[in-house]
PDB file of C-alpha atoms in Angstrom:
ATOM      1  CA  UNK A 263      -7.650 -23.740-216.961  1.00  0.00           C
ATOM      2  CA  UNK A 264      -8.328 -27.581-216.638  1.00  0.00           C
ATOM      3  CA  UNK A 265      -7.755 -27.215-213.049  1.00  0.00           C
ATOM      4  CA  UNK A 266     -10.956 -24.992-212.544  1.00  0.00           C
ATOM      5  CA  UNK A 267     -13.097 -27.315-214.284  1.00  0.00           C
ATOM      6  CA  UNK A 268     -11.493 -30.265-212.738  1.00  0.00           C
ATOM      7  CA  UNK A 269     -11.741 -28.591-208.894  1.00  0.00           C
ATOM      8  CA  UNK A 270     -15.493 -27.587-209.483  1.00  0.00           C
ATOM      9  CA  UNK A 271     -16.603 -30.804-210.489  1.00  0.00           C
ATOM     10  CA  UNK A 272     -14.257 -32.744-207.645  1.00  0.00           C
ATOM     11  CA  UNK A 273     -15.970 -29.937-205.142  1.00  0.00           C
ATOM     12  CA  UNK A 274     -20.012 -30.067-206.796  1.00  0.00           C
ATOM     13  CA  UNK A 275     -19.419 -34.212-206.640  1.00  0.00           C
ATOM     14  CA  UNK A 276     -17.850 -34.279-202.687  1.00  0.00           C
ATOM     15  CA  UNK A 277     -20.730 -31.544-201.757  1.00  0.00           C
ATOM     16  CA  UNK A 278     -23.926 -33.491-203.774  1.00  0.00           C
ATOM     17  CA  UNK A 279     -22.619 -36.761-202.042  1.00  0.00           C
ATOM     18  CA  UNK A 280     -22.415 -35.490-198.375  1.00  0.00           C
ATOM     19  CA  UNK A 281     -25.870 -33.883-199.113  1.00  0.00           C
ATOM     20  CA  UNK A 282     -27.307 -36.929-199.875  1.00  0.00           C
ATOM     21  CA  UNK A 283     -25.354 -39.138-197.087  1.00  0.00           C
ATOM     22  CA  UNK A 284     -26.655 -36.281-194.396  1.00  0.00           C
ATOM     23  CA  UNK A 285     -30.149 -35.486-195.270  1.00  0.00           C
ATOM     24  CA  UNK A 286     -33.507 -37.685-194.963  1.00  0.00           C
ATOM     25  CA  UNK A 287     -34.304 -37.216-198.533  1.00  0.00           C
ATOM     26  CA  UNK A 288     -31.632 -37.781-201.313  1.00  0.00           C
ATOM     27  CA  UNK A 289     -33.060 -34.549-203.310  1.00  0.00           C
ATOM     28  CA  UNK A 290     -31.156 -31.891-202.206  1.00  0.00           C
ATOM     29  CA  UNK A 291     -27.644 -33.739-203.410  1.00  0.00           C
ATOM     30  CA  UNK A 292     -29.022 -34.676-206.259  1.00  0.00           C
ATOM     31  CA  UNK A 293     -30.343 -31.374-207.118  1.00  0.00           C
ATOM     32  CA  UNK A 294     -27.090 -30.029-206.182  1.00  0.00           C
ATOM     33  CA  UNK A 295     -24.950 -32.317-208.890  1.00  0.00           C
ATOM     34  CA  UNK A 296     -27.648 -31.105-211.349  1.00  0.00           C
ATOM     35  CA  UNK A 297     -27.500 -27.895-210.810  1.00  0.00           C
ATOM     36  CA  UNK A 298     -23.474 -27.757-210.725  1.00  0.00           C
ATOM     37  CA  UNK A 299     -23.830 -29.582-214.159  1.00  0.00           C
ATOM     38  CA  UNK A 300     -26.438 -27.491-215.747  1.00  0.00           C
ATOM     39  CA  UNK A 301     -24.259 -24.305-214.497  1.00  0.00           C
ATOM     40  CA  UNK A 302     -20.991 -25.470-215.726  1.00  0.00           C
ATOM     41  CA  UNK A 303     -22.999 -26.203-219.580  1.00  0.00           C
ATOM     42  CA  UNK A 304     -24.187 -22.736-219.330  1.00  0.00           C
ATOM     43  CA  UNK A 305     -20.928 -20.907-218.582  1.00  0.00           C
ATOM     44  CA  UNK A 306     -19.039 -22.940-221.369  1.00  0.00           C
ATOM     45  CA  UNK A 307     -22.435 -22.170-223.726  1.00  0.00           C
ATOM     46  CA  UNK A 308     -21.886 -18.872-222.999  1.00  0.00           C
ATOM     47  CA  UNK A 309     -18.464 -18.531-223.836  1.00  0.00           C
ATOM     48  CA  UNK A 310     -18.549 -20.080-227.213  1.00  0.00           C
ATOM     49  CA  UNK A 311     -21.404 -18.403-228.493  1.00  0.00           C
ATOM     50  CA  UNK A 312     -19.278 -14.870-227.680  1.00  0.00           C
ATOM     51  CA  UNK A 313     -16.833 -16.502-229.773  1.00  0.00           C
ATOM     52  CA  UNK A 314     -19.267 -17.851-232.557  1.00  0.00           C
ATOM     53  CA  UNK A 315     -18.773 -16.670-236.135  1.00  0.00           C
ATOM     54  CA  UNK A 316     -22.405 -15.554-236.904  1.00  0.00           C
ATOM     55  CA  UNK A 317     -25.098 -13.896-235.437  1.00  0.00           C
ATOM     56  CA  UNK A 318     -27.678 -16.891-235.541  1.00  0.00           C
ATOM     57  CA  UNK A 319     -24.958 -19.027-233.794  1.00  0.00           C
ATOM     58  CA  UNK A 320     -24.600 -16.261-230.930  1.00  0.00           C
ATOM     59  CA  UNK A 321     -28.286 -16.415-230.396  1.00  0.00           C
ATOM     60  CA  UNK A 322     -28.467 -19.957-230.433  1.00  0.00           C
ATOM     61  CA  UNK A 323     -25.525 -20.204-228.013  1.00  0.00           C
ATOM     62  CA  UNK A 324     -27.110 -17.558-225.022  1.00  0.00           C
ATOM     63  CA  UNK A 325     -30.296 -19.165-225.846  1.00  0.00           C
ATOM     64  CA  UNK A 326     -28.853 -22.528-224.482  1.00  0.00           C
ATOM     65  CA  UNK A 327     -26.865 -20.858-221.811  1.00  0.00           C
ATOM     66  CA  UNK A 328     -30.298 -18.954-220.464  1.00  0.00           C
ATOM     67  CA  UNK A 329     -31.915 -21.881-220.423  1.00  0.00           C
ATOM     68  CA  UNK A 330     -29.040 -24.216-218.518  1.00  0.00           C
ATOM     69  CA  UNK A 331     -28.953 -21.516-215.788  1.00  0.00           C
ATOM     70  CA  UNK A 332     -32.647 -21.549-215.315  1.00  0.00           C
ATOM     71  CA  UNK A 333     -32.924 -25.304-215.278  1.00  0.00           C
ATOM     72  CA  UNK A 334     -29.747 -25.108-212.379  1.00  0.00           C
ATOM     73  CA  UNK A 335     -31.411 -22.604-210.724  1.00  0.00           C
ATOM     74  CA  UNK A 336     -34.784 -23.917-210.937  1.00  0.00           C
ATOM     75  CA  UNK A 337     -33.773 -27.011-209.643  1.00  0.00           C
ATOM     76  CA  UNK A 338     -31.567 -25.651-206.742  1.00  0.00           C
ATOM     77  CA  UNK A 339     -34.549 -23.191-205.315  1.00  0.00           C
ATOM     78  CA  UNK A 340     -37.379 -26.000-205.925  1.00  0.00           C
ATOM     79  CA  UNK A 341     -35.677 -28.587-203.629  1.00  0.00           C
ATOM     80  CA  UNK A 342     -34.490 -25.709-201.024  1.00  0.00           C
ATOM     81  CA  UNK A 343     -30.841 -26.854-201.345  1.00  0.00           C
ATOM     82  CA  UNK A 344     -28.129 -24.744-199.963  1.00  0.00           C
ATOM     83  CA  UNK A 345     -24.396 -25.562-198.868  1.00  0.00           C
ATOM     84  CA  UNK A 346     -22.269 -24.576-195.869  1.00  0.00           C
ATOM     85  CA  UNK A 347     -19.013 -22.139-197.557  1.00  0.00           C
ATOM     86  CA  UNK A 348     -16.688 -21.551-194.797  1.00  0.00           C
ATOM     87  CA  UNK A 349     -18.948 -20.989-192.365  1.00  0.00           C
ATOM     88  CA  UNK A 350     -21.764 -19.345-193.704  1.00  0.00           C
ATOM     89  CA  UNK A 351     -24.984 -20.664-194.881  1.00  0.00           C
ATOM     90  CA  UNK A 352     -24.975 -20.423-198.873  1.00  0.00           C
ATOM     91  CA  UNK A 353     -28.071 -20.882-201.148  1.00  0.00           C
ATOM     92  CA  UNK A 354     -27.723 -23.715-204.318  1.00  0.00           C
ATOM     93  CA  UNK A 355     -28.029 -20.290-206.705  1.00  0.00           C
ATOM     94  CA  UNK A 356     -24.819 -19.277-205.316  1.00  0.00           C
ATOM     95  CA  UNK A 357     -23.081 -22.698-206.771  1.00  0.00           C
ATOM     96  CA  UNK A 358     -24.794 -22.252-209.460  1.00  0.00           C
ATOM     97  CA  UNK A 359     -23.273 -18.884-210.516  1.00  0.00           C
ATOM     98  CA  UNK A 360     -19.844 -20.451-209.308  1.00  0.00           C
ATOM     99  CA  UNK A 361     -20.392 -23.025-211.667  1.00  0.00           C
ATOM    100  CA  UNK A 362     -20.761 -20.357-214.525  1.00  0.00           C
ATOM    101  CA  UNK A 363     -18.155 -18.961-213.724  1.00  0.00           C
ATOM    102  CA  UNK A 364     -15.864 -22.208-214.097  1.00  0.00           C
ATOM    103  CA  UNK A 365     -17.467 -23.000-217.712  1.00  0.00           C
ATOM    104  CA  UNK A 366     -16.616 -19.539-218.396  1.00  0.00           C
ATOM    105  CA  UNK A 367     -12.839 -20.346-217.505  1.00  0.00           C
ATOM    106  CA  UNK A 368     -12.437 -23.646-217.964  1.00  0.00           C
ATOM    107  CA  UNK A 369     -13.776 -23.596-221.442  1.00  0.00           C
ATOM    108  CA  UNK A 370     -11.392 -23.097-224.293  1.00  0.00           C
ATOM    109  CA  UNK A 371     -12.152 -20.456-227.385  1.00  0.00           C
ATOM    110  CA  UNK A 372     -13.020 -22.378-230.629  1.00  0.00           C
ATOM    111  CA  UNK A 373     -12.002 -21.695-234.098  1.00  0.00           C
ATOM    112  CA  UNK A 374     -15.050 -21.682-236.028  1.00  0.00           C
ATOM    113  CA  UNK A 375     -14.147 -22.662-239.555  1.00  0.00           C
ATOM    114  CA  UNK A 376     -16.172 -20.672-242.196  1.00  0.00           C
ATOM    115  CA  UNK A 377     -18.194 -22.692-244.737  1.00  0.00           C
ATOM    116  CA  UNK A 378     -18.095 -21.439-248.050  1.00  0.00           C
ATOM    117  CA  UNK A 379     -22.393 -20.195-248.553  1.00  0.00           C
ATOM    118  CA  UNK A 380     -24.138 -22.411-251.366  1.00  0.00           C
TER     119      UNK A 380
END
């Protein structure tokens, strides 16, 4: 599913740069780029947490995913970022949700090695 990741990052870059060039201040475009990155990390860490071998690693992955998602959503909400999707004005947090889904779909399941307990 590499194509999902590549398509998401190309779309994020194009939309973010276009917003930086169209707006009076570049903050909306920069927050869009930042939110896209954090959203992808959120989905990726969520998928890795689901397949973690121990409960402690699962909790760490879930906390990382939640914090990345919160940072991405907060970046779009505070800057008032929005984008046009097929003629509909969408809020920035909709792109954060799309990024999380792209992170889930674009991350391979990792096989964890179990280390012997000391």
